[in-house]
mmCIF file of C-alpha atoms and ligand atoms in Angstrom:
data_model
loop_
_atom_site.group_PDB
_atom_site.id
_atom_site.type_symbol
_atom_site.label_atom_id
_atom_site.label_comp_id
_atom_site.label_asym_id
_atom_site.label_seq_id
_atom_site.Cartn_x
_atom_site.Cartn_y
_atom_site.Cartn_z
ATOM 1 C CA UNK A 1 25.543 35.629 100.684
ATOM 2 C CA UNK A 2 22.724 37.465 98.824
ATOM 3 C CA UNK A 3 18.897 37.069 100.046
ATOM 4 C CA UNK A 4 17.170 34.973 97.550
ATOM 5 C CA UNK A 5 14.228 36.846 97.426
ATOM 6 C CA UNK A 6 15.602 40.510 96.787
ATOM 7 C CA UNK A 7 19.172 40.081 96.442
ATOM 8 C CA UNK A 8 20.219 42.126 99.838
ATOM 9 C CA UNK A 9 22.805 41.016 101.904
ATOM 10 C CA UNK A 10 21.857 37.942 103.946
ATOM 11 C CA UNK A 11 21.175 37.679 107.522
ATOM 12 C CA UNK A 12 20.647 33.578 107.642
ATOM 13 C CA UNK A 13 22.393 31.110 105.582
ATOM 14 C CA UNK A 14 18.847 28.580 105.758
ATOM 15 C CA UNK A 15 16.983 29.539 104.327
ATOM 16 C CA UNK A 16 18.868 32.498 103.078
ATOM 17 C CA UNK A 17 17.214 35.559 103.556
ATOM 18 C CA UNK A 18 17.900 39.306 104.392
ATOM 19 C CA UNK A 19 16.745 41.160 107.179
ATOM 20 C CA UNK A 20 13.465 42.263 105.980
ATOM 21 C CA UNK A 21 12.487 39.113 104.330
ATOM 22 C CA UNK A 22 13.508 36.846 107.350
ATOM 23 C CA UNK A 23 11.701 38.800 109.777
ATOM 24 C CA UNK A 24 8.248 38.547 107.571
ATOM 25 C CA UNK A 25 8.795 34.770 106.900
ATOM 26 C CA UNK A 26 9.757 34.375 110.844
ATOM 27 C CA UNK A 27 6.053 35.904 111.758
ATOM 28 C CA UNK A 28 4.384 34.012 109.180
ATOM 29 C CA UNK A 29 6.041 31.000 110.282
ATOM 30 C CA UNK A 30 4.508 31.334 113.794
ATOM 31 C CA UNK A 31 1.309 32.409 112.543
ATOM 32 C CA UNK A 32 0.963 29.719 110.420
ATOM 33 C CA UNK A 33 1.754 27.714 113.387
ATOM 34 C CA UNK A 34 -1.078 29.198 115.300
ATOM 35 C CA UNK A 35 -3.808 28.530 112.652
ATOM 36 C CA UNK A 36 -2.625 25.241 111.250
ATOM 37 C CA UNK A 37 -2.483 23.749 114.707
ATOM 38 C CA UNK A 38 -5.427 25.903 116.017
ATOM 39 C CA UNK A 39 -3.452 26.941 118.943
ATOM 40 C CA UNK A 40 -5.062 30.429 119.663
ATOM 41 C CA UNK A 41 -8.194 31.899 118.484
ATOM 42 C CA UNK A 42 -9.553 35.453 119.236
ATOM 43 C CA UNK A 43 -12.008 34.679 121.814
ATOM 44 C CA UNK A 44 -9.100 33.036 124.460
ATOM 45 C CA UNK A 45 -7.714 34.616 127.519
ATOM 46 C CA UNK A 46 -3.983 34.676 126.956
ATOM 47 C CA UNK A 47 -1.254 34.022 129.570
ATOM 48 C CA UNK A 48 2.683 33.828 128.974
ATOM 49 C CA UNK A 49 5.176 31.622 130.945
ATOM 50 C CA UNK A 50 7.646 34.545 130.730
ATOM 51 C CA UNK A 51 11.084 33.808 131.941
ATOM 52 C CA UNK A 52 13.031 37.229 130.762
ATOM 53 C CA UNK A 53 15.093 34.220 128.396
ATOM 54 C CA UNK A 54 14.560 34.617 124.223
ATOM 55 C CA UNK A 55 12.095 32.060 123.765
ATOM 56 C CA UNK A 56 9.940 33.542 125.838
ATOM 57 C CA UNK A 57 10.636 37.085 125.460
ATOM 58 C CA UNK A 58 9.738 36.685 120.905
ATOM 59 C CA UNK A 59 6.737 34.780 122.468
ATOM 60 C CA UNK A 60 5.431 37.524 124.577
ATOM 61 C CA UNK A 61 6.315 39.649 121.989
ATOM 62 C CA UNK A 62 4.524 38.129 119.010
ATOM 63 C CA UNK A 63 1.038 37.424 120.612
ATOM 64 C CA UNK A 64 1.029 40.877 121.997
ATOM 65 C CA UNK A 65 1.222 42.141 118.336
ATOM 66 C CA UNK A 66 -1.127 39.179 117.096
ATOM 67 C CA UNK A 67 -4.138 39.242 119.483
ATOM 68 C CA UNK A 68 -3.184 42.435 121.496
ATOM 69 C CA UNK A 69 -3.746 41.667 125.055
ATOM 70 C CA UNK A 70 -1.730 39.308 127.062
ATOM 71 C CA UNK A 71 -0.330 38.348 130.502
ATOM 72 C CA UNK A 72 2.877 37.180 131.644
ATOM 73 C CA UNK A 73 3.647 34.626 134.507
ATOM 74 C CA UNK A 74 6.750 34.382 135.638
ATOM 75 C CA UNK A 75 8.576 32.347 138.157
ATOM 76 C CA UNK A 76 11.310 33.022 140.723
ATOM 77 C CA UNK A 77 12.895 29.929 141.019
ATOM 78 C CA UNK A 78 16.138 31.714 143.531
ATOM 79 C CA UNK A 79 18.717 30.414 141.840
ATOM 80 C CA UNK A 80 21.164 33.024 142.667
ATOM 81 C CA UNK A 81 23.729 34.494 139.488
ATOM 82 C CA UNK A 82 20.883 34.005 136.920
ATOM 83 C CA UNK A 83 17.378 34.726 137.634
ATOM 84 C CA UNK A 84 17.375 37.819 138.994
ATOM 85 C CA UNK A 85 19.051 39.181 135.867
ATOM 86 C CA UNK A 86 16.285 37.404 133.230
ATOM 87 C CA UNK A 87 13.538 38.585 135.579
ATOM 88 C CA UNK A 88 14.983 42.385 135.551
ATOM 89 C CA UNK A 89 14.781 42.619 131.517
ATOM 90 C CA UNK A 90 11.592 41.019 131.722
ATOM 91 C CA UNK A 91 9.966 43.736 134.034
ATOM 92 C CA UNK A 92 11.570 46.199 131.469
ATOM 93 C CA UNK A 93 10.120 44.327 128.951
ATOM 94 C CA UNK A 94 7.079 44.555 130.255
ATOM 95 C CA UNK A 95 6.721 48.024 131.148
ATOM 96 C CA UNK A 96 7.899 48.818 127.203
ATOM 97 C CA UNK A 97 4.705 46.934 126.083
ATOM 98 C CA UNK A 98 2.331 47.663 128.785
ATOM 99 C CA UNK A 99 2.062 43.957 129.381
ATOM 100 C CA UNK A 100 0.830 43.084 132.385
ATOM 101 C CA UNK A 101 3.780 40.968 134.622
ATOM 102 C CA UNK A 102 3.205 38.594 138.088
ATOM 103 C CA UNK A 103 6.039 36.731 139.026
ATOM 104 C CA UNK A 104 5.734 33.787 142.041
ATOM 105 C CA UNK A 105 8.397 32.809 144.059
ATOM 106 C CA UNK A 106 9.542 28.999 145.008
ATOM 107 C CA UNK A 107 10.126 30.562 148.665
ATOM 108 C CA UNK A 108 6.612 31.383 149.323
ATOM 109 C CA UNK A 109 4.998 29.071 147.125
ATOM 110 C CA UNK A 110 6.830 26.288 148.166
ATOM 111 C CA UNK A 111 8.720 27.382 150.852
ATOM 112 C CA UNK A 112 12.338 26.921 149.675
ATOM 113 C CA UNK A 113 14.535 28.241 146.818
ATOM 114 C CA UNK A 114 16.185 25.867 144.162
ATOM 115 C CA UNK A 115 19.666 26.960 145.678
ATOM 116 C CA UNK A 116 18.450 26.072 149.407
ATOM 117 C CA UNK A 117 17.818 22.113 147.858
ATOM 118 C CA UNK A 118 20.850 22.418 145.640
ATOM 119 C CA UNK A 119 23.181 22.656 148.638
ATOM 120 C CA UNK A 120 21.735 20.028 150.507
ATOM 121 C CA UNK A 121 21.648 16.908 147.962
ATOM 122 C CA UNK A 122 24.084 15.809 145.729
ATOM 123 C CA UNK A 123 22.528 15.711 142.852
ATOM 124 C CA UNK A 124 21.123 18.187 140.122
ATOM 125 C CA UNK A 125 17.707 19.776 141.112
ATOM 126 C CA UNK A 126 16.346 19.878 137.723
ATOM 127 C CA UNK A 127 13.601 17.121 138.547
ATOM 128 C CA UNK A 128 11.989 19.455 141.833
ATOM 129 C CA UNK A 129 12.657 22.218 139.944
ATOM 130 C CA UNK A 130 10.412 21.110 136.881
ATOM 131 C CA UNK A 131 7.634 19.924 138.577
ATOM 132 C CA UNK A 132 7.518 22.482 140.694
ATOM 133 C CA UNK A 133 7.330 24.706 137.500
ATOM 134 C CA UNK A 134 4.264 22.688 136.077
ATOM 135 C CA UNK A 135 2.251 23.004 139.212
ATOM 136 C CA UNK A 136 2.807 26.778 139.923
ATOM 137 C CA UNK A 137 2.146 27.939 136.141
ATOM 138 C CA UNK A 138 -0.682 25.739 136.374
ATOM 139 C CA UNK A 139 -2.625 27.146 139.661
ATOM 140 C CA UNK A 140 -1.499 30.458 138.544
ATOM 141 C CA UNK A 141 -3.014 30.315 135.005
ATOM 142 C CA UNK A 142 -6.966 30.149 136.298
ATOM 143 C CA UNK A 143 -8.856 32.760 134.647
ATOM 144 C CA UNK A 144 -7.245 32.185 131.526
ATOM 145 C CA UNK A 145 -7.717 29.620 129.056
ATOM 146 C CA UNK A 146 -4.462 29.624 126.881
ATOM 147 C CA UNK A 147 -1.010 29.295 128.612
ATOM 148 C CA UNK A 148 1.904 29.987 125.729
ATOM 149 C CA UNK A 149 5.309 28.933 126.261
ATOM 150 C CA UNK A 150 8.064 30.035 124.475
ATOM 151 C CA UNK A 151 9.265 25.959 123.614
ATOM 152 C CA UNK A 152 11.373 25.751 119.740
ATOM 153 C CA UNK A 153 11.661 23.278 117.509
ATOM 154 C CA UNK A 154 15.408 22.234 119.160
ATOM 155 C CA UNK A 155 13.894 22.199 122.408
ATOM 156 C CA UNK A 156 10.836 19.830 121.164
ATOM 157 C CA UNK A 157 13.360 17.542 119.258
ATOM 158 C CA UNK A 158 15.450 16.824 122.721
ATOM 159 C CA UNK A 159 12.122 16.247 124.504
ATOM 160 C CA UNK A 160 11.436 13.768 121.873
ATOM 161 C CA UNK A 161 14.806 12.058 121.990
ATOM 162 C CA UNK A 162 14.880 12.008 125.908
ATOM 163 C CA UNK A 163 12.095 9.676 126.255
ATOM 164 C CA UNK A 164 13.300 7.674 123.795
ATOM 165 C CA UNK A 165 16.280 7.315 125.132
ATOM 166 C CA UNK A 166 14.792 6.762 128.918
ATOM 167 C CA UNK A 167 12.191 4.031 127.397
ATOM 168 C CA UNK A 168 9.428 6.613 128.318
ATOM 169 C CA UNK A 169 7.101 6.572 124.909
ATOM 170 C CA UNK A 170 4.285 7.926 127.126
ATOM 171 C CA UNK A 171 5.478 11.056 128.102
ATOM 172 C CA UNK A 172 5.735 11.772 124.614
ATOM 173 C CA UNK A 173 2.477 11.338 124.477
ATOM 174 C CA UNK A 174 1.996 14.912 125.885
ATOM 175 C CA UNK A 175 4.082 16.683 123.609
ATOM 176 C CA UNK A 176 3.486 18.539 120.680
ATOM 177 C CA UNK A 177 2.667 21.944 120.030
ATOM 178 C CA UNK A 178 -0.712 21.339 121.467
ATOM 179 C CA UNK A 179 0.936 20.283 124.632
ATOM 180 C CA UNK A 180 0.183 18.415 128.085
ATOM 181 C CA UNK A 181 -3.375 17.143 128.897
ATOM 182 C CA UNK A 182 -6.658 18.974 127.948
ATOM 183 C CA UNK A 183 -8.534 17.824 130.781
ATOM 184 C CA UNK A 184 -10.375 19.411 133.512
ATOM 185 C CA UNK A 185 -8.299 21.710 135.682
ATOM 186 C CA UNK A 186 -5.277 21.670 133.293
ATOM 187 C CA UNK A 187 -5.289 24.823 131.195
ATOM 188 C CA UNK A 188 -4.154 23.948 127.971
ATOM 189 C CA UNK A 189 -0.252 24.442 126.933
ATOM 190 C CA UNK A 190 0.395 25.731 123.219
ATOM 191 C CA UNK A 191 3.737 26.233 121.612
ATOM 192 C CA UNK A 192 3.950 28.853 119.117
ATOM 193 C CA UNK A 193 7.457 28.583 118.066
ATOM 194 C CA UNK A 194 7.174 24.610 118.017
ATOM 195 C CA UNK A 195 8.068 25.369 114.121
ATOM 196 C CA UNK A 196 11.266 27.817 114.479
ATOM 197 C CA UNK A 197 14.827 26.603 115.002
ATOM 198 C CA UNK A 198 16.613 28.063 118.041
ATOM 199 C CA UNK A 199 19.157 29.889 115.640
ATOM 200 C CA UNK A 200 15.910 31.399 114.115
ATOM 201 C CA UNK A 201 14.383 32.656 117.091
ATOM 202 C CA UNK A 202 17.385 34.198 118.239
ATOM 203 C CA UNK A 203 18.353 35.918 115.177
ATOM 204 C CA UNK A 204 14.547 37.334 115.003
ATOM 205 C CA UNK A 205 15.265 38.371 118.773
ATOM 206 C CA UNK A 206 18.014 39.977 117.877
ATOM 207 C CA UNK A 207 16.970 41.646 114.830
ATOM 208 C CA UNK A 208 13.734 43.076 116.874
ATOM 209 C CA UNK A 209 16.317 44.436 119.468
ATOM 210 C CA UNK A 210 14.450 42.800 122.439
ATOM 211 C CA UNK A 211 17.667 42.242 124.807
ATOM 212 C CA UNK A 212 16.773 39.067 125.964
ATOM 213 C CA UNK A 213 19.898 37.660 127.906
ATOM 214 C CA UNK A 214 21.044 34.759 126.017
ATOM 215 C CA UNK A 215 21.929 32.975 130.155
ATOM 216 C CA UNK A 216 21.878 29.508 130.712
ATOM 217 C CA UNK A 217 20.630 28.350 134.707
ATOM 218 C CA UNK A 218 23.643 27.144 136.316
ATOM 219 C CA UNK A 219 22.430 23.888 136.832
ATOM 220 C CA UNK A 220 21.746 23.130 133.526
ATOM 221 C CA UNK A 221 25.807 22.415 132.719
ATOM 222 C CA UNK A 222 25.891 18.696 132.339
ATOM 223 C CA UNK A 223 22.288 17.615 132.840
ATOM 224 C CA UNK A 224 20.461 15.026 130.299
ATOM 225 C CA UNK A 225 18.830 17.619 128.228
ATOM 226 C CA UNK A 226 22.803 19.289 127.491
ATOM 227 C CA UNK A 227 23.868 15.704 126.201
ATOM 228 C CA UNK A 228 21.466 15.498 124.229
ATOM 229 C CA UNK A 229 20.922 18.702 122.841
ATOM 230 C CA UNK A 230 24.899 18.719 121.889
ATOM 231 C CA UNK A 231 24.302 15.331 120.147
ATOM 232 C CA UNK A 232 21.647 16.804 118.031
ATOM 233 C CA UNK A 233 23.692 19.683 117.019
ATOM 234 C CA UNK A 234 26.785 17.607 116.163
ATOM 235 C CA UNK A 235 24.345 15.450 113.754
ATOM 236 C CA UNK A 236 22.822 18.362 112.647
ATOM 237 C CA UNK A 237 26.315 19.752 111.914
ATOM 238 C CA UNK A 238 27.279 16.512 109.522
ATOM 239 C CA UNK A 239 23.296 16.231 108.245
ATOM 240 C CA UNK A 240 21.116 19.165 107.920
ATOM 241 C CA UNK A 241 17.519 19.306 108.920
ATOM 242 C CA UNK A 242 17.937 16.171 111.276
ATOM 243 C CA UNK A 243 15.799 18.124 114.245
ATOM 244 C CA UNK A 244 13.170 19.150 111.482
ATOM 245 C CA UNK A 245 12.887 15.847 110.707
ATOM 246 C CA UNK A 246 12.769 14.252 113.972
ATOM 247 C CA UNK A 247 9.841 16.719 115.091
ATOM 248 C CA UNK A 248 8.087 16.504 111.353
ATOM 249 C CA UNK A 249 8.141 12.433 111.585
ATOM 250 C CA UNK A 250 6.978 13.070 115.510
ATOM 251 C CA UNK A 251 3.928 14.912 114.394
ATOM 252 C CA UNK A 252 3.047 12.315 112.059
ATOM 253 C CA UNK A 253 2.920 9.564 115.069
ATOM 254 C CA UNK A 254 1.724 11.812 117.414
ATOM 255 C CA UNK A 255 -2.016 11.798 116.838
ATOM 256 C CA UNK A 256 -1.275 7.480 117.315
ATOM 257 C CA UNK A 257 0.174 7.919 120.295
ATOM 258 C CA UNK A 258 -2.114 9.799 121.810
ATOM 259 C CA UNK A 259 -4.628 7.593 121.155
ATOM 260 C CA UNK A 260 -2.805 5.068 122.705
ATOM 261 C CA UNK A 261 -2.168 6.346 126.068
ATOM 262 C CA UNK A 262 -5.402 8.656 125.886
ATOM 263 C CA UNK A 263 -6.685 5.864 128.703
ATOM 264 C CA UNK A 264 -3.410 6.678 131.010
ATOM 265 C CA UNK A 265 -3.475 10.314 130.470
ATOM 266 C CA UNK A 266 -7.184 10.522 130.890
ATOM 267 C CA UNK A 267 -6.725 9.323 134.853
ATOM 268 C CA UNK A 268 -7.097 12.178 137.172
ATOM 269 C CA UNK A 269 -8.111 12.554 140.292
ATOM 270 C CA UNK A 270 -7.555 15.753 142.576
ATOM 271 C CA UNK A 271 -4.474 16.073 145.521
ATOM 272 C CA UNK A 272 -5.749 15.692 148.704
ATOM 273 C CA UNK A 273 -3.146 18.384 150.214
ATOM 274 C CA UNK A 274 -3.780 21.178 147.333
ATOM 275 C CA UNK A 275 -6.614 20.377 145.303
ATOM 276 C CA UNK A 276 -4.515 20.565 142.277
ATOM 277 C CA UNK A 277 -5.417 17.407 139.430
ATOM 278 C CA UNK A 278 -3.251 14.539 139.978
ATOM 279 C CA UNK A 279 -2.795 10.904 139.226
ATOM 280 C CA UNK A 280 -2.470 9.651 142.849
ATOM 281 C CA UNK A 281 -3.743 10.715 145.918
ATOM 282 C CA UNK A 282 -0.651 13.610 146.861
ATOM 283 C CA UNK A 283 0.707 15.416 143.842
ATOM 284 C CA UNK A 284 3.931 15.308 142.696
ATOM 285 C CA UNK A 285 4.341 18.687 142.988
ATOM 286 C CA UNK A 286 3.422 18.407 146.777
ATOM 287 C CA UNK A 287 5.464 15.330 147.584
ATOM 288 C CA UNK A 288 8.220 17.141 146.258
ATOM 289 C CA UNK A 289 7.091 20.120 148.899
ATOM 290 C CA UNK A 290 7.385 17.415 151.873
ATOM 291 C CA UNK A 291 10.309 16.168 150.510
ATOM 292 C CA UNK A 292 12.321 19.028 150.616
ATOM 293 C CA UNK A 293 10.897 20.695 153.721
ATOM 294 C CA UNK A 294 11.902 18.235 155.958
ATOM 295 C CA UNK A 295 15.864 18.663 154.646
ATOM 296 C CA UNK A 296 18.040 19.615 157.403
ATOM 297 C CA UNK A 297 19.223 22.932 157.428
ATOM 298 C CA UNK A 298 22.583 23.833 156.545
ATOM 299 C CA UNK A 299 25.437 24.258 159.047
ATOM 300 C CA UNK A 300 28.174 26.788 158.212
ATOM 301 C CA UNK A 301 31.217 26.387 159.503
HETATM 302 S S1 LIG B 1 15.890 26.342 135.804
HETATM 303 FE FE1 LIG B 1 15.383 24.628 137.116
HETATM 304 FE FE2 LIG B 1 16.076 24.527 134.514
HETATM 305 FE FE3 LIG B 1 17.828 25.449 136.291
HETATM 306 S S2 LIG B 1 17.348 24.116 138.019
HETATM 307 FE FE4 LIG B 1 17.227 22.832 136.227
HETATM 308 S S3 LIG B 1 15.082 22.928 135.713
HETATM 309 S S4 LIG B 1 18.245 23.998 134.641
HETATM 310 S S5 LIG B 1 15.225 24.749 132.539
HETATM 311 ZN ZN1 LIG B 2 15.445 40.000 100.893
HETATM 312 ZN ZN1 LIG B 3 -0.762 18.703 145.615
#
């Protein structure tokens, strides 16, 4: 396979391109993301929810080069096998490009690991997990006034199809690569790889040599968001561009749908246990908190 721009060997079959001319349309891709979608501009404060993963890592990586000072946030969720290792190349990471690193921890934030709940119920502890995410990034971002996350096009096509498929049109709602709700205390999400396949952003992680650990959380075998991601890569397998399209056709309704629910969204009042915006009176990130805490502990025999 020859690049079709200079005739070099070829480093990606779609669009097929070599090294050097992949990595320049990559960067313009995500720059043109930034500016058509108005995602960034000089003048914001910019924090990254940095996980150590790829995603994040080319996102850290590309606003440091675009608008040359960033933070990252990361979160220690203790889920034990996977992410200590993503949180060790992201401290080297960080120390390469003087970017400056905080990472929380569930266990003093919250006052439990994931792998403390995950041994007490039966079933997956994606949903605590993810709220619990939400909230933390969120009380952790004050002072800035951008919060990046390192979400791709794949990733934004499952979100999509999840809702769909649970009858839940209004969480889509707050997708998009202008994500969640602009409203008081929420600092606004963006997404600057909401245009880049998965394959892409790997290959461009690769390619960079950033030695991001490709590792999946060990709870993630089986859940909603595998099923459906695997679906989407079968169809995309028999008809190519079927994620581009679902996300392309998404964008189209999006500005609808918000419109729609911008009434629902819109509701917020503040949790009377952490002060943190909410739509009812405890948040769900703290009635997750009570939930858990009052777990027995476990016996070993
Ligand atoms: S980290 Fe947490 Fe994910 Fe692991 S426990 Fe589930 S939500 S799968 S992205
Ligand atoms: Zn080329
Ligand atoms: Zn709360």
């Amino acid at each position: 396979m020859k690049c079709k721009k200079c005739k070099d060997e070829a480093v990606l079959e779609r669009p097929c391109l070599c090294n050097r001319h992949f990595t320049a349309y990559f960067e313009d891709k995500v720059k043109n993301t930034i500016y058509r979608f108005g995602l960034i501009s000089k003048k914001d404060i910019i924090a990254v929810g940095a996980s150590g993963g790829k995603d994040s890592t080319v996102t850290l990586f590309l606003l440091k080069r675009i608008f040359g000072n960033v933070h990252a946030i990361a979160l220690d969720e203790g889920i034990s096998g996977y992410r200590a290792k993503t949180l060790r190349c992201l401290s080297f990471f960080c120390k390469k490009y003087k970017i400056p690193l905080k990472i929380y921890r569930y266990k003093k934030e919250a006052g439990f690991n994931i792998d403390d709940i995950a041994e007490k119920v039966s079933y997956r502890p994606c949903s605590a997990c993810g709220t619990l995410r939400r909230h933390i990034l969120n009380a952790k971002s004050k002072g800035f006034t951008r919060l990046a996350t390192g979400h791709n096009l794949d990733d934004e096509a499952q979100s999509i199809m999840m809702n769909l498929l649970r009858g839940d049109v209004m969480s889509n709602a707050k997708l998009g690569p202008f994500s969640g709700i602009s409203l008081g205390n929420f600092i606004q999400r963006v997404k600057p790889l909401y245009l880049c396949t998965e394959k892409e952003v790997r290959l461009y992680s690769l390619l960079m040599g950033l030695d991001a650990p490709f590792t999946e959380c060990t709870y993630a075998k089986n859940s909603f968001r595998a099923y459906v991601r695997d679906m989407l890569n079968e169809h995309e397998d028999k008809h190519l561009g079927t994620k581009e399209r679902i996300v392309r056709v998404f964008l189209k309704a999006l500005p609808k749908l918000k419109a729609l629910y911008r009434q629902d969204l819109a509701e917020q009042i503040f949790c009377k246990r952490c002060g943190e915006p909410s739509s009812k009176e405890i948040c769900q990130a703290c009635s997750v908190i009570q939930r858990y805490s009052k777990l027995p502990p476990t016996i070993y025999f």
